Short mmCIF file of N, CA and C in Angstrom, two decimals:
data_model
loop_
_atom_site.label_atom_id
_atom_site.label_comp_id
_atom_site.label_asym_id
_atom_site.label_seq_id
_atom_site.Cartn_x
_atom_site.Cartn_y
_atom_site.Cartn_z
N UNK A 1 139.73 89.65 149.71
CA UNK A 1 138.58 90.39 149.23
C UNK A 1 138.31 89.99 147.78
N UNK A 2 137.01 89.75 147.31
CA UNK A 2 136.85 89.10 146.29
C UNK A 2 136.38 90.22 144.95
N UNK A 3 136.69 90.38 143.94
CA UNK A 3 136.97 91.26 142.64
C UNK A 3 136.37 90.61 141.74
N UNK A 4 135.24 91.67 140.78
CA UNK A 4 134.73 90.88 140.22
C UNK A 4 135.18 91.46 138.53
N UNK A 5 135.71 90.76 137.79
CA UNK A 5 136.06 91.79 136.23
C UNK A 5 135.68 90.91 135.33
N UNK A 6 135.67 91.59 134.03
CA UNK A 6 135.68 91.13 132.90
C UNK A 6 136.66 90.94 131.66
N UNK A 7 136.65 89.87 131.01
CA UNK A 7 137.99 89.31 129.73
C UNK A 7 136.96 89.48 128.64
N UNK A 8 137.69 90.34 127.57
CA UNK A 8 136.54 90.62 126.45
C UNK A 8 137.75 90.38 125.49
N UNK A 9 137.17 89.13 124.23
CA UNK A 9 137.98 89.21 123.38
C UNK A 9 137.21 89.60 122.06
N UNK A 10 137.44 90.69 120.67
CA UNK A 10 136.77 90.86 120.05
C UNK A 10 136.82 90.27 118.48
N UNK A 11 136.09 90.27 117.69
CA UNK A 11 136.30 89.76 116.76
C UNK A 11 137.60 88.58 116.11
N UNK A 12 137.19 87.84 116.70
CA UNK A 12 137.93 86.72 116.49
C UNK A 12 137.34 85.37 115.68
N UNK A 13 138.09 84.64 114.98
CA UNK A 13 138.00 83.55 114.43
C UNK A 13 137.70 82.45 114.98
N UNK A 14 136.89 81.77 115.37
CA UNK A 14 136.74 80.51 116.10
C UNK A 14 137.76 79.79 115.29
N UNK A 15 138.23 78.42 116.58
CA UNK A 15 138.91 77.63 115.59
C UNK A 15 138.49 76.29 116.16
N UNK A 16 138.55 74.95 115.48
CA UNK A 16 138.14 73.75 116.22
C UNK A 16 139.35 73.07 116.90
N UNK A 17 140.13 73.23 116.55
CA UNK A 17 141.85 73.22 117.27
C UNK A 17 142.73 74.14 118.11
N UNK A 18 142.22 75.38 118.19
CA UNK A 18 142.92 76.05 118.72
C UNK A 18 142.01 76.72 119.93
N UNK A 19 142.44 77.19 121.20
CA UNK A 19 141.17 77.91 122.16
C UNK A 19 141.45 79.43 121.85
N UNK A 20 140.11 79.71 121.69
CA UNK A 20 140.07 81.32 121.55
C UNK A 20 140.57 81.90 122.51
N UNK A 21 140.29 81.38 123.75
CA UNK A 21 140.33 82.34 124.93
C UNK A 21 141.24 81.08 126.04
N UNK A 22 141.73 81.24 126.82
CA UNK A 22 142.46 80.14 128.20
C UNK A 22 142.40 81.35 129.22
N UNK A 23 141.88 80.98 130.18
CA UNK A 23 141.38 80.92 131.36
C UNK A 23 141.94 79.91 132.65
N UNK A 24 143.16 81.15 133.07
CA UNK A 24 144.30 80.17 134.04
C UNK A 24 144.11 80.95 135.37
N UNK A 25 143.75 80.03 136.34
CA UNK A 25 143.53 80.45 138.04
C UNK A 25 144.88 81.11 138.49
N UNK A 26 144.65 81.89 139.41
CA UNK A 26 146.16 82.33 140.14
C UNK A 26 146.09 81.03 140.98
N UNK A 27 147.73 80.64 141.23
CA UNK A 27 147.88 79.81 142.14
C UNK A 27 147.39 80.08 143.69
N UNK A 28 147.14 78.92 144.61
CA UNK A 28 146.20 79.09 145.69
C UNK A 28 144.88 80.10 145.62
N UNK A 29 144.30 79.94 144.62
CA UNK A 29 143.04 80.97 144.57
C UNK A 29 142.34 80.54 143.99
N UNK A 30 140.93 81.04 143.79
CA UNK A 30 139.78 80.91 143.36
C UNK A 30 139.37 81.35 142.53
N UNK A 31 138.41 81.03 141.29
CA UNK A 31 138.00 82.00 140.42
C UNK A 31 136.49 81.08 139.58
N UNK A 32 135.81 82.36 139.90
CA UNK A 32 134.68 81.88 139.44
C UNK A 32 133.96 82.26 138.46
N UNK A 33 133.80 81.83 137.71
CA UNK A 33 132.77 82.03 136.12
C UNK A 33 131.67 82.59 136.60
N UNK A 34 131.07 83.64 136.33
CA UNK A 34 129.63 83.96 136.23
C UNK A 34 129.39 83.93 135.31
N UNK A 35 129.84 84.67 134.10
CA UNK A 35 128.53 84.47 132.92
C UNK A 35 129.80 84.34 131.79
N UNK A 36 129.32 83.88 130.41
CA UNK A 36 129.71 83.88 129.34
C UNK A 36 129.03 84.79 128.31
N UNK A 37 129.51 85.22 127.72
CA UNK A 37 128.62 85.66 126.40
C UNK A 37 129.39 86.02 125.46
N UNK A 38 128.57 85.22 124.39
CA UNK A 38 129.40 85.18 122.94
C UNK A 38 128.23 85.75 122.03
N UNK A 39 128.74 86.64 120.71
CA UNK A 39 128.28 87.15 120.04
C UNK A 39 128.47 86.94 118.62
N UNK A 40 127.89 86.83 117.82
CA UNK A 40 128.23 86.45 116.24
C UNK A 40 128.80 88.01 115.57
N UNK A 41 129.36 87.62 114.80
CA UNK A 41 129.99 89.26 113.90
C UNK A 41 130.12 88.79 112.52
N UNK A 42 129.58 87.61 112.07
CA UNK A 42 129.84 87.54 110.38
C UNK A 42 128.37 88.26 110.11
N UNK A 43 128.69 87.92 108.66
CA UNK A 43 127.25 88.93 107.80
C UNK A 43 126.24 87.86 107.74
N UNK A 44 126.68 86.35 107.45
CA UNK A 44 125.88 85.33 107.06
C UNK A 44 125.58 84.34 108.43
N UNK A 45 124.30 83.37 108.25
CA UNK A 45 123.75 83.05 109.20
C UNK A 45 124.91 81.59 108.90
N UNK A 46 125.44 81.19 110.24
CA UNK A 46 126.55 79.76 110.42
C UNK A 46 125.86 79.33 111.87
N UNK A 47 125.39 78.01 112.14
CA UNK A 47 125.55 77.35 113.51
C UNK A 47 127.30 77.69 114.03
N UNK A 48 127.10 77.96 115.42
CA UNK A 48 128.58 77.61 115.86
C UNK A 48 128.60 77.06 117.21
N UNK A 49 129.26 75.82 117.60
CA UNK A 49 128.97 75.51 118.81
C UNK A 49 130.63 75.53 119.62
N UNK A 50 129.93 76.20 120.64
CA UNK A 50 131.69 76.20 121.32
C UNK A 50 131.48 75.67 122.84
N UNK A 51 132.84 75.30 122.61
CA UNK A 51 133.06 74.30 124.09
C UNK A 51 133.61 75.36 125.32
N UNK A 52 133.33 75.05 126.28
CA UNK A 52 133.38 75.53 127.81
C UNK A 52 134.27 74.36 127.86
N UNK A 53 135.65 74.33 128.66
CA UNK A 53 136.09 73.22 129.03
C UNK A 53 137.58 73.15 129.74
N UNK A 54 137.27 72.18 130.61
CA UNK A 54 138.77 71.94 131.75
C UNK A 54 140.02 71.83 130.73
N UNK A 55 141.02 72.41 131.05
CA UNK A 55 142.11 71.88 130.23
C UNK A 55 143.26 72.08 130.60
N UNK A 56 144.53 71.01 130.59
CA UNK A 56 145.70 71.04 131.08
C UNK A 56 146.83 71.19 130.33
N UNK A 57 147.56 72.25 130.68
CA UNK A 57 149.25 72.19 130.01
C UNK A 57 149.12 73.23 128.84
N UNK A 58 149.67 72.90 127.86
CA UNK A 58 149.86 74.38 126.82
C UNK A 58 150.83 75.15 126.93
N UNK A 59 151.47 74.61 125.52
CA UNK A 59 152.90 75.63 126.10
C UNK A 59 153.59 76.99 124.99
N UNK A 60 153.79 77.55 126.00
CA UNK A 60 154.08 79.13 125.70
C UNK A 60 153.02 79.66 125.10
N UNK A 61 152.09 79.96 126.26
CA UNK A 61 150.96 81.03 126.29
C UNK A 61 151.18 82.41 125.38
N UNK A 62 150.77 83.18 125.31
CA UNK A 62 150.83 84.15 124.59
C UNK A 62 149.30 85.09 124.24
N UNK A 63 149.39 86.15 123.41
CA UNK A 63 148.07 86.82 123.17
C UNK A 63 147.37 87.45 124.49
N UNK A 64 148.32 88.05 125.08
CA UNK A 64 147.60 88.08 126.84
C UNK A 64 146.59 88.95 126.66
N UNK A 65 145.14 88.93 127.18
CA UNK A 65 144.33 89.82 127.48
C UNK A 65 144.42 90.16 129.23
N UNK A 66 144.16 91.06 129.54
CA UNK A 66 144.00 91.57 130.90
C UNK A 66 142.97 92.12 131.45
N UNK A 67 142.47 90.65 132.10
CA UNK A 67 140.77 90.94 132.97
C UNK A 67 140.60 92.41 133.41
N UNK A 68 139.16 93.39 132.94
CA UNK A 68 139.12 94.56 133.60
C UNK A 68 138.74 94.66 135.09
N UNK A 69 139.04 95.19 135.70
CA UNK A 69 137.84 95.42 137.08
C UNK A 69 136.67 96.27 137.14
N UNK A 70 135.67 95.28 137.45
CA UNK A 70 134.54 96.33 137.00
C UNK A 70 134.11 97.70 138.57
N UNK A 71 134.99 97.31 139.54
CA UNK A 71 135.17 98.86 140.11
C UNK A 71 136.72 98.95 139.73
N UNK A 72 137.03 100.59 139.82
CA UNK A 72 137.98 100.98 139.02
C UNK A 72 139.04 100.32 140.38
N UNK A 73 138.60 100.77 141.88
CA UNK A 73 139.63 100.64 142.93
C UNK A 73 140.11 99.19 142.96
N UNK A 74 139.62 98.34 142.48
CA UNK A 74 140.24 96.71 142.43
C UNK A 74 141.43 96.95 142.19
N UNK A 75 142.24 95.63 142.94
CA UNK A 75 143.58 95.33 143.24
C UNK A 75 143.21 94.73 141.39
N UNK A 76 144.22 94.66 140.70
CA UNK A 76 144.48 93.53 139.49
C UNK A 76 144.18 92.32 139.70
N UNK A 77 143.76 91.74 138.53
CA UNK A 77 143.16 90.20 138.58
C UNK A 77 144.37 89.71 138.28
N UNK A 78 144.56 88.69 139.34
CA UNK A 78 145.87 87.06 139.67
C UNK A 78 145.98 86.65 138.27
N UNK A 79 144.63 86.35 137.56
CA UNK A 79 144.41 85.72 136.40
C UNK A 79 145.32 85.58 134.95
N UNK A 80 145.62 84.86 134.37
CA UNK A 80 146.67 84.97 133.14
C UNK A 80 145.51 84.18 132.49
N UNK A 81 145.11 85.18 131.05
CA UNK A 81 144.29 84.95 130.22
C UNK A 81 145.40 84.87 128.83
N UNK A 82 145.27 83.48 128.01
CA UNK A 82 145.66 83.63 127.13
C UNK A 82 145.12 83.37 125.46
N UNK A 83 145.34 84.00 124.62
CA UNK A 83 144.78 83.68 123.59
C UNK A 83 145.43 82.67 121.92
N UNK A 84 146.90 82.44 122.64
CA UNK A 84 147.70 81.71 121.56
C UNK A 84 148.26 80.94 122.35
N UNK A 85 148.79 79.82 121.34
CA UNK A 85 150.09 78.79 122.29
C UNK A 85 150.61 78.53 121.19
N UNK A 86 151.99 77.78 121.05
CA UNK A 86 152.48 77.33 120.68
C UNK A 86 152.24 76.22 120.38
N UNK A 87 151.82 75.15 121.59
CA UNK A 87 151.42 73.89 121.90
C UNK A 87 150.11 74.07 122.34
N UNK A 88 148.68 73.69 121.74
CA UNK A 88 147.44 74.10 122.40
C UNK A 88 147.41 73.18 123.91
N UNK A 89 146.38 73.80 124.91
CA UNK A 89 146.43 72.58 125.90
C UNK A 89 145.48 71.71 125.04
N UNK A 90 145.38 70.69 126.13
CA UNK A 90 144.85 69.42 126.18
C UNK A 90 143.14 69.24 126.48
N UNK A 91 142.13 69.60 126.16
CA UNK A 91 140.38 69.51 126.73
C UNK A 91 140.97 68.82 127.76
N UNK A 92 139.54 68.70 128.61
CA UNK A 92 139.21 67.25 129.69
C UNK A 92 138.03 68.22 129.40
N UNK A 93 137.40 67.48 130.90
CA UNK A 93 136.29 67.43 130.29
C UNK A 93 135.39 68.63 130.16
N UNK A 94 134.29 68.65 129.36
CA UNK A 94 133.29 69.75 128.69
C UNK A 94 132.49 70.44 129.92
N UNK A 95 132.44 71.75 130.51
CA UNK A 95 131.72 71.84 131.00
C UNK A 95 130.34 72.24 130.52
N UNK A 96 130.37 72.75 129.35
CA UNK A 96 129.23 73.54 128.86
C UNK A 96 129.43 73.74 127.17
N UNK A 97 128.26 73.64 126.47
CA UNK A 97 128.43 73.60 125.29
C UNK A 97 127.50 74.84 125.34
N UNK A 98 128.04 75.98 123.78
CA UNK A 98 126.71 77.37 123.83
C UNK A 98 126.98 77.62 122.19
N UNK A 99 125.42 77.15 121.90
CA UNK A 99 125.36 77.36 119.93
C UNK A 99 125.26 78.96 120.07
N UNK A 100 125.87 79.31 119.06
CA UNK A 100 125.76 80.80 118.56
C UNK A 100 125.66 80.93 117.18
N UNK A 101 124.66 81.55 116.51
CA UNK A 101 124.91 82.28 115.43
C UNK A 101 125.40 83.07 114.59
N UNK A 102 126.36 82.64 113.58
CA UNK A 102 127.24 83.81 113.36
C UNK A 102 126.25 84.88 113.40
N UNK A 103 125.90 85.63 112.45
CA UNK A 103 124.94 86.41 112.33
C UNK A 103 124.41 87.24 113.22
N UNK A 104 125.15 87.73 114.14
CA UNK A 104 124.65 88.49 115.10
C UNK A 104 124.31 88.02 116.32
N UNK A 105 123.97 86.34 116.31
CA UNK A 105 123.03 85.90 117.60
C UNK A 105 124.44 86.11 118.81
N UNK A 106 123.26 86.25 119.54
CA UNK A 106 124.30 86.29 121.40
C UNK A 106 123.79 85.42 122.25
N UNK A 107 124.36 84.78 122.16
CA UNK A 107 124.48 83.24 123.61
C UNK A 107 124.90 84.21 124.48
N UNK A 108 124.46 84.15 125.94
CA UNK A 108 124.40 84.50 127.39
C UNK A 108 124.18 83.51 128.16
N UNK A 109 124.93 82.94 128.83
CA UNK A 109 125.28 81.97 130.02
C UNK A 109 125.39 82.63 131.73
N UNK A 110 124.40 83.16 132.03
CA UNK A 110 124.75 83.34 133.47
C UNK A 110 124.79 82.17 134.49
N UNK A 111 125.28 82.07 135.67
CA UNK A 111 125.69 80.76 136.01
C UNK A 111 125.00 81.23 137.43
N UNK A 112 123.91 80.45 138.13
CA UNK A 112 123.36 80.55 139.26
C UNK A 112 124.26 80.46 140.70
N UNK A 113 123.95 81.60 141.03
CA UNK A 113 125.30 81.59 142.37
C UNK A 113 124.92 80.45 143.14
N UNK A 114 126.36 79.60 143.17
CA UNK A 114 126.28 78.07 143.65
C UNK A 114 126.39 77.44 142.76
N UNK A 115 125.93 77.81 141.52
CA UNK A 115 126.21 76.96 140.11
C UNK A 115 127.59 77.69 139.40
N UNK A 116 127.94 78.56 140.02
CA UNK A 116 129.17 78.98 138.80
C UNK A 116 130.07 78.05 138.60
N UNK A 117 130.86 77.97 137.12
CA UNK A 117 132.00 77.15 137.25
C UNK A 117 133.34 77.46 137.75
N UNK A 118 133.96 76.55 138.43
CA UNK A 118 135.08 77.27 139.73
C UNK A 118 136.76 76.86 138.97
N UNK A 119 137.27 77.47 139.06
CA UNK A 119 138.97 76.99 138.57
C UNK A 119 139.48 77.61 139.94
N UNK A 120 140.54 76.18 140.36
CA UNK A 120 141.31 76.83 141.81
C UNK A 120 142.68 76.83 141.26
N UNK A 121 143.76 76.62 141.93
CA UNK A 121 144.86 76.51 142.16
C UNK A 121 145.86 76.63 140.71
N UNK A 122 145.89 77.25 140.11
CA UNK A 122 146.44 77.17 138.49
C UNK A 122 145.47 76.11 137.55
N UNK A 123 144.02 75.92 138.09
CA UNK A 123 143.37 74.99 137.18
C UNK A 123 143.08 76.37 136.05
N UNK A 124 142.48 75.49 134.32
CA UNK A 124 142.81 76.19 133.23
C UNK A 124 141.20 75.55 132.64
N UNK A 125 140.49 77.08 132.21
CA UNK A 125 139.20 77.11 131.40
C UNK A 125 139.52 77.22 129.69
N UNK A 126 139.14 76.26 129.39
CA UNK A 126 139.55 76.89 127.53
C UNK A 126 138.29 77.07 127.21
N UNK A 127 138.58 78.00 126.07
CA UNK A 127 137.14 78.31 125.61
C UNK A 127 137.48 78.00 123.82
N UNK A 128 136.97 77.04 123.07
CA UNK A 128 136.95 76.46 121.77
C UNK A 128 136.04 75.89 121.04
N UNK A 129 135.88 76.10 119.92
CA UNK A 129 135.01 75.79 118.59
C UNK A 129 135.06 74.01 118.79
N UNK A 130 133.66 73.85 119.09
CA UNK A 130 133.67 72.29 118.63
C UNK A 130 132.73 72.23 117.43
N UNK A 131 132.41 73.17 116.52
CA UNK A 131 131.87 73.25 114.87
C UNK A 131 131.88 74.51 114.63
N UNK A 132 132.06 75.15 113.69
CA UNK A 132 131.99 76.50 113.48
C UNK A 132 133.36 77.07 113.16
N UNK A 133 133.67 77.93 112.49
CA UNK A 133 134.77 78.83 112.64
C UNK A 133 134.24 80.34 111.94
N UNK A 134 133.28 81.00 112.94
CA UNK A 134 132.89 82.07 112.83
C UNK A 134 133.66 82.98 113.26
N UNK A 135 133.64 84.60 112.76
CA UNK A 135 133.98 85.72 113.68
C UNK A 135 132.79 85.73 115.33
N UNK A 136 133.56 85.85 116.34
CA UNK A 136 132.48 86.23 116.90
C UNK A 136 133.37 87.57 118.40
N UNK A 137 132.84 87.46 118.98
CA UNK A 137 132.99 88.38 120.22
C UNK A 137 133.00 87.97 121.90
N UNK A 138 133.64 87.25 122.66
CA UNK A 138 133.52 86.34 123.78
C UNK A 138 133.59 88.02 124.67
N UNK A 139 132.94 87.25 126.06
CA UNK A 139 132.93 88.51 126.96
C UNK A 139 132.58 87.21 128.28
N UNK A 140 133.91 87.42 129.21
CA UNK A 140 133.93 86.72 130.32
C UNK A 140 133.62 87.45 131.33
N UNK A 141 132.61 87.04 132.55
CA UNK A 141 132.83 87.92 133.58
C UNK A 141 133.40 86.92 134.80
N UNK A 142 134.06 87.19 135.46
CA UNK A 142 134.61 86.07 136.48
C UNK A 142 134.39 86.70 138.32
N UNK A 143 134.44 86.07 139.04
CA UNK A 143 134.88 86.64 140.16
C UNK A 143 135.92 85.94 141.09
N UNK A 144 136.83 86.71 141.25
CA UNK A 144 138.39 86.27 142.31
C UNK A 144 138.03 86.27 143.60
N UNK A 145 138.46 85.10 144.26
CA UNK A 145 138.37 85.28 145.39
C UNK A 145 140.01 84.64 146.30
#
């Protein structure tokens, strides 16, 4: 049965080296991106462009956030969301680039059912600053299947 929740990380530092957010599949399962949305939280206006992107390995995860369910009766999300490593992973490749403004602006990425982006089997979403190191606000919504 497929669960649909959300990973909200808040006020955080972009970094161009480090992923704000990792986005790791339960093994044998599915998980699908519907939307992104990032929000600016500095006072001053900054371009910030952040990467959507495949990425492998990373070691000793850490910073765990824990996907909500957006009905309360959902089983828990498989999902291991992390926000530190020790060792960052590795990019491959970009799925999606989304400019945000520090300054308040909100990038919204909904992903056309059939278009969502899919992570299966322990595949890993990073989410990272490729210019910018703003405060901002990420808000994942995913669905498990």
């Amino acid at each position: 049965m497929a669960g649909i929740y959300t990973i909200t990380r808040t006020s955080t530092a972009l970094s161009t080296t480090n992923d704000a957010m990792t986005i790791i599949a339960p093994a044998s399962r599915t998980v699908r991106i519907l939307s992104i949305r990032i929000t600016g939280g500095a006072t001053a206006s900054a371009y910030n462009e952040v990467l959507i992107s495949r990425s492998t390995g990373g070691t000793t995860g850490g910073g765990a956030i824990t996907p909500q369910p957006v009905v309360v009766q959902q089983a828990a999300s498989g999902c291991t969301v992390n926000t530190t490593w020790s060792v960052q992973p590795t990019l491959g490749v970009t799925l999606d680039r989304i400019g945000v403004n520090a300054n308040g602006g909100i990038a919204w990425v909904p992903y056309l059912r059939g278009q969502e982006l899919e992570l299966r089997n322990s595949e890993q979403l990073s989410i990272r600053s490729a210019s910018g190191t703003s405060a901002v606000a990420i808000t994942v919504t995913i669905e498990e299947l």
